[in-house]
Amino acid sequence: MEDIKAYVQQHKDRFINELIELLKIPSVSADTAYSQDVIDTADAVKESLSKAGCDFVEICDTPGYPIVYGEKIIDPNLPTVLVYGHYDVQPPDPMELWTSPPFEPVIKKTEIHPEGAIFARGACDDKGQMYMHVKALEYMVQSNTLPCNVKFMIEGEEEVGSKSLGWFVERNHEKLKNDVILISDTGMISNQQPSITTGLRGLSYVEVEVTGPNRDLHSGLYGGAVANPINVLAKMIASLHDENNHITIPGFYDKVEELSLEERAEMAKAPFSLEKYKKALDLNDVYGEKGYVTNERNSIRPTLDVNGIWGGYQGEGAKTVIASKAFAKISMRLVPNQDWEEITELFVKHFTSIAPAGVTVKVTPHHGGQGYVTPIDSIGYQAANMAYTETFGVPAIPVRSGGSIPIVALFEKELKSKTILMGFGLDSDAIHSPNEHFGIFNYLKGIETIPLFYKYFVELSK
Amino acid sequence: MEDIKAYVQQHKDRFINELIELLKIPSVSADTAYSQDVIDTADAVKESLSKAGCDFVEICDTPGYPIVYGEKIIDPNLPTVLVYGHYDVQPPDPMELWTSPPFEPVIKKTEIHPEGAIFARGACDDKGQMYMHVKALEYMVQSNTLPCNVKFMIEGEEEVGSKSLGWFVERNHEKLKNDVILISDTGMISNQQPSITTGLRGLSYVEVEVTGPNRDLHSGLYGGAVANPINVLAKMIASLHDENNHITIPGFYDKVEELSLEERAEMAKAPFSLEKYKKALDLNDVYGEKGYVTNERNSIRPTLDVNGIWGGYQGEGAKTVIASKAFAKISMRLVPNQDWEEITELFVKHFTSIAPAGVTVKVTPHHGGQGYVTPIDSIGYQAANMAYTETFGVPAIPVRSGGSIPIVALFEKELKSKTILMGFGLDSDAIHSPNEHFGIFNYLKGIETIPLFYKYFVELSK
């Protein structure tokens, strides 16, 4: 497929500029202040699918943000690829740490991206990776090489738990009927070593509120005499891990799949330098569950992290106050077989049970999703591996990711098809962080590789 | 002294309106955004002292906010009373919990204040209590009953640790020379039972910063593999108290004065209803150091409270992030004999020593002050007690307060004179909280009582 290389070279400036325009719209789904921008982004995505060659596109209303659907059916008897992606992005804060405004994309060279990378919120997660599929379709349509049917389902609530996606999928089994689901919302090992994500962690995200006295109090007059909600919250959070960093919630590990030593040995083959890892994060040491190494801690083991905490006086100077309330956002990453709703219940039950007298505790579940594992002997995995091998010159390595794409488990349950996670981002792309970026190399390489997946998937399906 | 009652009745509306004008200026010393307002308040206080009858008033510049000085010297051979107060106030947040704007004073009746109370930040702490002394002077000057010399020293940094006051006092021993220092910046038991604060707790206030990775990270890709600064901070804070709520900092209790059972029995005589206390705060139970009751926990025992905590995502919705940094403001209330600088050092040493590998910890001391105890056999205490007895019909009860007025210890060291804490506020006045207020009864009663202190102090001094 030499044509695709040539086509990308010929149109790459336009491909980059089209993505930059999309990145300028601040589609932050977590903050209602941006709701109009999220909706505008859906319209922009719909427009791009039409231009790329879809025969039919529509904005599908949901209880939340709309889902953009598009399709090009060339022959009902041929296989159908369903492409999933999301057009919403994470909140940009902390703003002050961005070296350029999050919604004013700029191209800068980095050590890892000598050809330059696009810096903007959503550049990699997931606007950039989603748009590779739109441009790959454009090529296949223009070159008349689209070998099968294709459907697009691009949602706007991935960063807030895909609340409406389940609702939509349940109601559109026929419309979404497919033979394989293709998603680019993960990473690969490096620009020299492609990899395919075969495992994802599940997620349970909750918010907790600890209330002590009915009003803020003077810490001199009341200090030491009433439960301080912040001290209590700290104590409760600390108690969720034991001295070995095992999670102490009763029943939490009951369904955790323990990998065999063989499987763990297989994982250990993935190239990894602890020194580079620590250096990249300016850490004097790593930290985590006893008995497991870093690459196991962030992939095959469940974890519990506080994602945010607040209470009392946070302003300049000093205020001697005992706050009435303290809050925290807590998320648990789950491994296959752990049911997120069951884990959420265990958390709520345990967390409220450890509240001392003198405070009341409220736990509000935000959202969650199941973990997932993709079999590497499936046609889809094979096709993806062949595509990577052709464009990168080396086969892809199967890896377990610590991240969560809850909807992958939903798709298998509702649509009875497997998902292939063809990621082109890098861990160093700072997704969910200030200065998120996506390599020009990665963006164009993705556009080159995707048509090959279609080709091999159809060949292997015969 | 029937005249004072009559004078107060005749002028009370003006007294109230003058205080309301003063309360309208948002003199928040902790937040530089209000710096001009703080300075304007100093001018207003200077003006009020002139009008009340001081012969000499001036705004004294300091490295921080100015100190207002005023005096009326009627005879160098007569005793001199030095009145101390502060014109700065606590930050008003959380704003949303105020039932009326903090700097738009309104008079509302409450169960405890059937005659009405002035609701505004600083109404009680300390503008209202400070201004009682200004109006008491006005009466004594107008009625020609001022029996001795009087000096005023009103500062604007009390709520941020009186940073410049020490600097000022050290440089003005002669100007500030006095026989007794009179302060109304504390409370009394109830409007039926006056009390005089004989003990104050010291204070050490620090801010801590825990840094993990050099940037915010995706909690899926890194969760469980690196130290999460918020989880670590929670663990470190939790470890500062043991299961009996004793503070675990090595050496923290070494110099704590243990009261005799007799003294504790004496303290227990002060009227106190645990049920009413819990009900007033909507608490199902109190909480604190094992082996001590509520009134001991908040007065004769040192304590450690987190006054503010923050880190990670605090916005709407969910963000799956591991924050790079987490912060907390922590204050320790100290009892007499504990040296605040020594305790601060112990805290810094201990807190940094318990930081696990994978994070770095920074501790920044904010400010502090020593505890203090006033002897009840002093002339000043006797005079105050006689004044209260005359206006309230019952003698005052000596009580230990949990609050801190660090400068009281400073005054004794620098000016070699005792401080009398004639407080007219109530615990329920919500100082440092939303809806701070000061009873009209208390305000006027204070103006009535203060001239009697001058009368008896001069008589007892002969």
mmCIF file of C-alpha atoms in Angstrom, chain A residues 30-33 90-94 97 121 125 159-160 201 203 205 207 211-228 230-238 241-243 245 277 279-289 294 297-299 301 303-324 326-327 329 331 333 356-360 366-367 401-404 427-434, chain B residues 30-33 90-94 97 121 125 159-160 201 203 205 207 211-228 230-238 241-243 245 277 279-289 294 297-299 301 303-324 326-327 329 331 333 356-360 366-367 401-404 427-434:
data_model
loop_
_atom_site.group_PDB
_atom_site.id
_atom_site.type_symbol
_atom_site.label_atom_id
_atom_site.label_comp_id
_atom_site.label_asym_id
_atom_site.label_seq_id
_atom_site.Cartn_x
_atom_site.Cartn_y
_atom_site.Cartn_z
ATOM 1 C CA ALA A 30 -16.877 17.486 33.182
ATOM 2 C CA ASP A 31 -17.707 21.181 33.453
ATOM 3 C CA THR A 32 -21.136 22.466 32.391
ATOM 4 C CA ALA A 33 -19.564 25.865 31.680
ATOM 5 C CA GLN A 90 -10.435 16.302 30.292
ATOM 6 C CA PRO A 91 -10.587 19.610 32.211
ATOM 7 C CA PRO A 92 -7.389 21.588 31.483
ATOM 8 C CA ASP A 93 -6.549 22.632 35.050
ATOM 9 C CA PRO A 94 -4.124 23.342 36.576
ATOM 10 C CA LEU A 97 1.250 24.707 34.420
ATOM 11 C CA ARG A 121 -5.882 19.423 25.564
ATOM 12 C CA ASP A 125 -6.896 11.803 24.184
ATOM 13 C CA GLU A 159 -14.182 11.635 30.307
ATOM 14 C CA VAL A 160 -17.193 11.600 32.632
ATOM 15 C CA ARG A 201 -8.627 -1.987 34.164
ATOM 16 C CA LEU A 203 -13.024 1.789 37.374
ATOM 17 C CA TYR A 205 -15.165 6.609 41.018
ATOM 18 C CA GLU A 207 -16.948 11.327 46.009
ATOM 19 C CA THR A 211 -19.392 16.571 58.031
ATOM 20 C CA GLY A 212 -18.488 17.479 61.610
ATOM 21 C CA PRO A 213 -19.881 20.556 63.369
ATOM 22 C CA ASN A 214 -22.744 22.382 61.638
ATOM 23 C CA ARG A 215 -20.544 25.431 60.966
ATOM 24 C CA ASP A 216 -16.891 26.377 60.694
ATOM 25 C CA LEU A 217 -15.438 26.798 64.177
ATOM 26 C CA HIS A 218 -12.584 28.729 65.793
ATOM 27 C CA SER A 219 -9.791 26.191 66.164
ATOM 28 C CA GLY A 220 -8.693 27.756 69.439
ATOM 29 C CA LEU A 221 -12.043 27.567 71.171
ATOM 30 C CA TYR A 222 -13.035 24.179 69.747
ATOM 31 C CA GLY A 223 -9.706 22.619 68.748
ATOM 32 C CA GLY A 224 -9.288 19.219 70.365
ATOM 33 C CA ALA A 225 -12.869 19.115 71.623
ATOM 34 C CA VAL A 226 -14.751 18.164 68.443
ATOM 35 C CA ALA A 227 -13.958 15.844 65.555
ATOM 36 C CA ASN A 228 -12.166 17.861 62.849
ATOM 37 C CA ILE A 230 -10.300 17.099 57.720
ATOM 38 C CA ASN A 231 -8.302 15.148 60.308
ATOM 39 C CA VAL A 232 -10.995 12.464 60.288
ATOM 40 C CA LEU A 233 -11.069 12.264 56.476
ATOM 41 C CA ALA A 234 -7.261 11.950 56.423
ATOM 42 C CA LYS A 235 -7.466 9.144 58.971
ATOM 43 C CA MET A 236 -10.203 7.338 57.015
ATOM 44 C CA ILE A 237 -8.299 7.642 53.719
ATOM 45 C CA ALA A 238 -5.053 6.477 55.351
ATOM 46 C CA HIS A 241 -4.261 0.892 52.645
ATOM 47 C CA ASP A 242 -2.295 -1.327 55.035
ATOM 48 C CA GLU A 243 1.479 -1.219 55.643
ATOM 49 C CA ASN A 245 -0.167 -0.969 50.433
ATOM 50 C CA TYR A 277 10.722 5.882 34.644
ATOM 51 C CA LYS A 279 13.899 10.152 36.069
ATOM 52 C CA ALA A 280 10.974 11.100 33.822
ATOM 53 C CA LEU A 281 8.826 11.797 36.896
ATOM 54 C CA ASP A 282 11.639 13.222 39.115
ATOM 55 C CA LEU A 283 11.013 10.521 41.689
ATOM 56 C CA ASN A 284 13.644 9.257 44.107
ATOM 57 C CA ASP A 285 11.700 5.993 44.264
ATOM 58 C CA VAL A 286 8.532 4.270 43.135
ATOM 59 C CA TYR A 287 5.844 3.207 45.585
ATOM 60 C CA GLY A 288 3.131 0.614 45.608
ATOM 61 C CA GLU A 289 1.761 -2.775 46.555
ATOM 62 C CA THR A 294 5.847 -1.278 38.684
ATOM 63 C CA ARG A 297 1.146 -2.487 39.937
ATOM 64 C CA ASN A 298 -0.236 -0.296 37.143
ATOM 65 C CA SER A 299 -1.834 -3.024 35.032
ATOM 66 C CA ARG A 301 -3.378 -5.089 40.172
ATOM 67 C CA THR A 303 -5.553 0.266 43.038
ATOM 68 C CA LEU A 304 -7.158 3.053 45.047
ATOM 69 C CA ASP A 305 -6.165 6.689 44.570
ATOM 70 C CA VAL A 306 -7.460 9.991 45.882
ATOM 71 C CA ASN A 307 -7.923 12.181 42.794
ATOM 72 C CA GLY A 308 -8.841 15.315 44.708
ATOM 73 C CA ILE A 309 -9.244 16.545 48.291
ATOM 74 C CA TRP A 310 -10.429 19.836 49.774
ATOM 75 C CA GLY A 311 -11.703 21.397 52.974
ATOM 76 C CA GLY A 312 -11.173 24.407 55.251
ATOM 77 C CA TYR A 313 -9.056 27.431 54.391
ATOM 78 C CA GLN A 314 -6.988 27.239 51.206
ATOM 79 C CA GLY A 315 -6.331 30.926 50.684
ATOM 80 C CA GLU A 316 -3.287 33.072 51.298
ATOM 81 C CA GLY A 317 -1.972 33.305 54.843
ATOM 82 C CA ALA A 318 -3.413 31.608 57.896
ATOM 83 C CA LYS A 319 -6.951 31.026 59.141
ATOM 84 C CA THR A 320 -7.435 29.235 62.442
ATOM 85 C CA VAL A 321 -10.619 27.433 61.585
ATOM 86 C CA ILE A 322 -12.079 23.971 62.002
ATOM 87 C CA ALA A 323 -14.054 23.333 58.817
ATOM 88 C CA SER A 324 -17.574 21.996 58.991
ATOM 89 C CA ALA A 326 -14.154 17.959 54.136
ATOM 90 C CA PHE A 327 -14.370 16.314 50.700
ATOM 91 C CA LYS A 329 -12.784 12.304 45.085
ATOM 92 C CA SER A 331 -11.159 6.275 42.272
ATOM 93 C CA ARG A 333 -8.873 0.874 39.217
ATOM 94 C CA PRO A 356 -15.987 7.775 63.983
ATOM 95 C CA ALA A 357 -18.649 9.226 66.256
ATOM 96 C CA GLY A 358 -18.751 12.997 65.894
ATOM 97 C CA VAL A 359 -18.962 13.053 62.100
ATOM 98 C CA THR A 360 -21.406 11.956 59.421
ATOM 99 C CA HIS A 366 -19.790 9.049 40.274
ATOM 100 C CA HIS A 367 -19.408 6.342 37.630
ATOM 101 C CA SER A 401 -2.942 -1.104 30.267
ATOM 102 C CA GLY A 402 -3.752 0.367 33.648
ATOM 103 C CA GLY A 403 -6.272 2.692 32.121
ATOM 104 C CA SER A 404 -9.990 2.136 31.756
ATOM 105 C CA ASP A 427 2.884 7.497 27.955
ATOM 106 C CA SER A 428 4.907 10.712 27.753
ATOM 107 C CA ASP A 429 2.120 12.525 25.866
ATOM 108 C CA ALA A 430 0.808 13.864 29.222
ATOM 109 C CA ILE A 431 -2.837 12.999 28.650
ATOM 110 C CA HIS A 432 -4.989 14.253 31.588
ATOM 111 C CA SER A 433 -2.054 16.554 32.476
ATOM 112 C CA PRO A 434 -0.958 20.061 31.554
ATOM 113 C CA ALA B 30 -4.824 37.541 55.483
ATOM 114 C CA ASP B 31 -5.624 38.489 51.886
ATOM 115 C CA THR B 32 -3.607 41.187 50.119
ATOM 116 C CA ALA B 33 -6.625 41.910 47.903
ATOM 117 C CA GLN B 90 -10.674 36.967 59.561
ATOM 118 C CA PRO B 91 -11.364 36.112 55.901
ATOM 119 C CA PRO B 92 -15.155 35.791 55.398
ATOM 120 C CA ASP B 93 -15.195 32.564 53.377
ATOM 121 C CA PRO B 94 -17.074 30.316 52.925
ATOM 122 C CA LEU B 97 -22.896 30.175 54.218
ATOM 123 C CA ARG B 121 -17.355 39.800 60.012
ATOM 124 C CA ASP B 125 -13.667 39.722 66.875
ATOM 125 C CA GLU B 159 -5.489 37.548 62.513
ATOM 126 C CA VAL B 160 -2.188 36.830 60.745
ATOM 127 C CA ARG B 201 -3.202 28.699 74.627
ATOM 128 C CA LEU B 203 -0.093 28.648 68.790
ATOM 129 C CA TYR B 205 0.781 27.467 62.557
ATOM 130 C CA GLU B 207 1.812 24.946 55.996
ATOM 131 C CA THR B 211 5.317 16.660 46.119
ATOM 132 C CA GLY B 212 5.244 13.372 44.247
ATOM 133 C CA PRO B 213 5.669 13.126 40.467
ATOM 134 C CA ASN B 214 6.799 16.284 38.664
ATOM 135 C CA ARG B 215 3.423 16.621 36.911
ATOM 136 C CA ASP B 216 -0.179 15.537 37.274
ATOM 137 C CA LEU B 217 -0.561 11.968 36.049
ATOM 138 C CA HIS B 218 -3.321 9.776 34.616
ATOM 139 C CA SER B 219 -4.506 7.672 37.544
ATOM 140 C CA GLY B 220 -5.108 4.699 35.276
ATOM 141 C CA LEU B 221 -1.647 4.561 33.755
ATOM 142 C CA TYR B 222 0.212 5.450 36.976
ATOM 143 C CA GLY B 223 -2.259 4.554 39.733
ATOM 144 C CA GLY B 224 -0.670 2.175 42.219
ATOM 145 C CA ALA B 225 2.816 2.581 40.744
ATOM 146 C CA VAL B 226 3.843 5.945 42.209
ATOM 147 C CA ALA B 227 3.276 7.595 45.575
ATOM 148 C CA ASN B 228 0.079 9.662 45.368
ATOM 149 C CA ILE B 230 -2.756 13.189 48.535
ATOM 150 C CA ASN B 231 -2.841 9.616 49.872
ATOM 151 C CA VAL B 232 0.601 10.176 51.411
ATOM 152 C CA LEU B 233 -0.413 13.497 52.999
ATOM 153 C CA ALA B 234 -3.529 11.843 54.451
ATOM 154 C CA LYS B 235 -1.390 9.057 55.891
ATOM 155 C CA MET B 236 1.116 11.526 57.370
ATOM 156 C CA ILE B 237 -1.640 13.666 58.918
ATOM 157 C CA ALA B 238 -3.401 10.601 60.315
ATOM 158 C CA HIS B 241 -2.528 11.331 66.463
ATOM 159 C CA ASP B 242 -2.543 7.899 68.089
ATOM 160 C CA GLU B 243 -5.616 5.797 68.925
ATOM 161 C CA ASN B 245 -5.892 11.105 70.175
ATOM 162 C CA TYR B 277 -22.886 21.818 73.425
ATOM 163 C CA LYS B 279 -26.968 20.202 70.130
ATOM 164 C CA ALA B 280 -25.566 23.648 69.252
ATOM 165 C CA LEU B 281 -23.115 22.015 66.823
ATOM 166 C CA ASP B 282 -25.431 19.210 65.590
ATOM 167 C CA LEU B 283 -22.970 16.600 66.800
ATOM 168 C CA ASN B 284 -23.941 13.076 67.802
ATOM 169 C CA ASP B 285 -20.852 13.015 70.004
ATOM 170 C CA VAL B 286 -17.750 14.960 70.980
ATOM 171 C CA TYR B 287 -14.262 13.746 70.158
ATOM 172 C CA GLY B 288 -10.835 14.271 71.606
ATOM 173 C CA GLU B 289 -7.934 13.261 73.792
ATOM 174 C CA THR B 294 -14.458 18.732 76.686
ATOM 175 C CA ARG B 297 -9.544 19.379 75.862
ATOM 176 C CA ASN B 298 -10.151 22.899 74.566
ATOM 177 C CA SER B 299 -8.277 24.814 77.248
ATOM 178 C CA ARG B 301 -4.518 20.509 76.658
ATOM 179 C CA THR B 303 -4.085 20.149 70.234
ATOM 180 C CA LEU B 304 -3.292 19.712 66.556
ATOM 181 C CA ASP B 305 -5.835 20.541 63.858
ATOM 182 C CA VAL B 306 -5.748 20.701 60.090
ATOM 183 C CA ASN B 307 -7.232 24.092 59.174
ATOM 184 C CA GLY B 308 -7.198 23.533 55.440
ATOM 185 C CA ILE B 309 -6.288 20.855 52.913
ATOM 186 C CA TRP B 310 -6.205 20.812 49.103
ATOM 187 C CA GLY B 311 -4.840 18.935 46.143
ATOM 188 C CA GLY B 312 -5.891 17.381 42.826
ATOM 189 C CA TYR B 313 -9.219 17.933 41.141
ATOM 190 C CA GLN B 314 -11.875 19.800 43.162
ATOM 191 C CA GLY B 315 -14.175 20.823 40.334
ATOM 192 C CA GLU B 316 -17.489 19.493 39.143
ATOM 193 C CA GLY B 317 -17.638 15.887 37.988
ATOM 194 C CA ALA B 318 -14.766 13.435 37.892
ATOM 195 C CA LYS B 319 -11.130 13.724 36.843
ATOM 196 C CA THR B 320 -8.956 10.622 37.013
ATOM 197 C CA VAL B 321 -5.734 12.328 37.960
ATOM 198 C CA ILE B 322 -2.877 11.780 40.370
ATOM 199 C CA ALA B 323 -1.889 15.250 41.527
ATOM 200 C CA SER B 324 1.744 16.308 41.568
ATOM 201 C CA ALA B 326 -0.927 18.168 47.970
ATOM 202 C CA PHE B 327 -1.091 20.883 50.638
ATOM 203 C CA LYS B 329 -2.444 24.195 56.747
ATOM 204 C CA SER B 331 -2.101 24.583 63.588
ATOM 205 C CA ARG B 333 -2.665 25.042 70.148
ATOM 206 C CA PRO B 356 7.975 7.982 52.614
ATOM 207 C CA ALA B 357 10.315 7.452 49.680
ATOM 208 C CA GLY B 358 8.663 8.691 46.486
ATOM 209 C CA VAL B 359 7.685 12.116 47.802
ATOM 210 C CA THR B 360 9.426 15.256 49.017
ATOM 211 C CA HIS B 366 3.475 30.646 59.286
ATOM 212 C CA HIS B 367 3.497 32.189 62.765
ATOM 213 C CA SER B 401 -9.592 29.862 77.093
ATOM 214 C CA GLY B 402 -8.488 27.624 74.246
ATOM 215 C CA GLY B 403 -7.848 30.614 72.041
ATOM 216 C CA SER B 404 -4.535 32.357 71.532
ATOM 217 C CA ASP B 427 -18.898 31.217 72.196
ATOM 218 C CA SER B 428 -22.042 31.239 70.071
ATOM 219 C CA ASP B 429 -21.076 34.494 68.374
ATOM 220 C CA ALA B 430 -19.489 32.477 65.532
ATOM 221 C CA ILE B 431 -16.194 34.348 65.385
ATOM 222 C CA HIS B 432 -13.989 33.024 62.536
ATOM 223 C CA SER B 433 -17.182 31.504 61.074
ATOM 224 C CA PRO B 434 -19.901 32.605 58.693
#
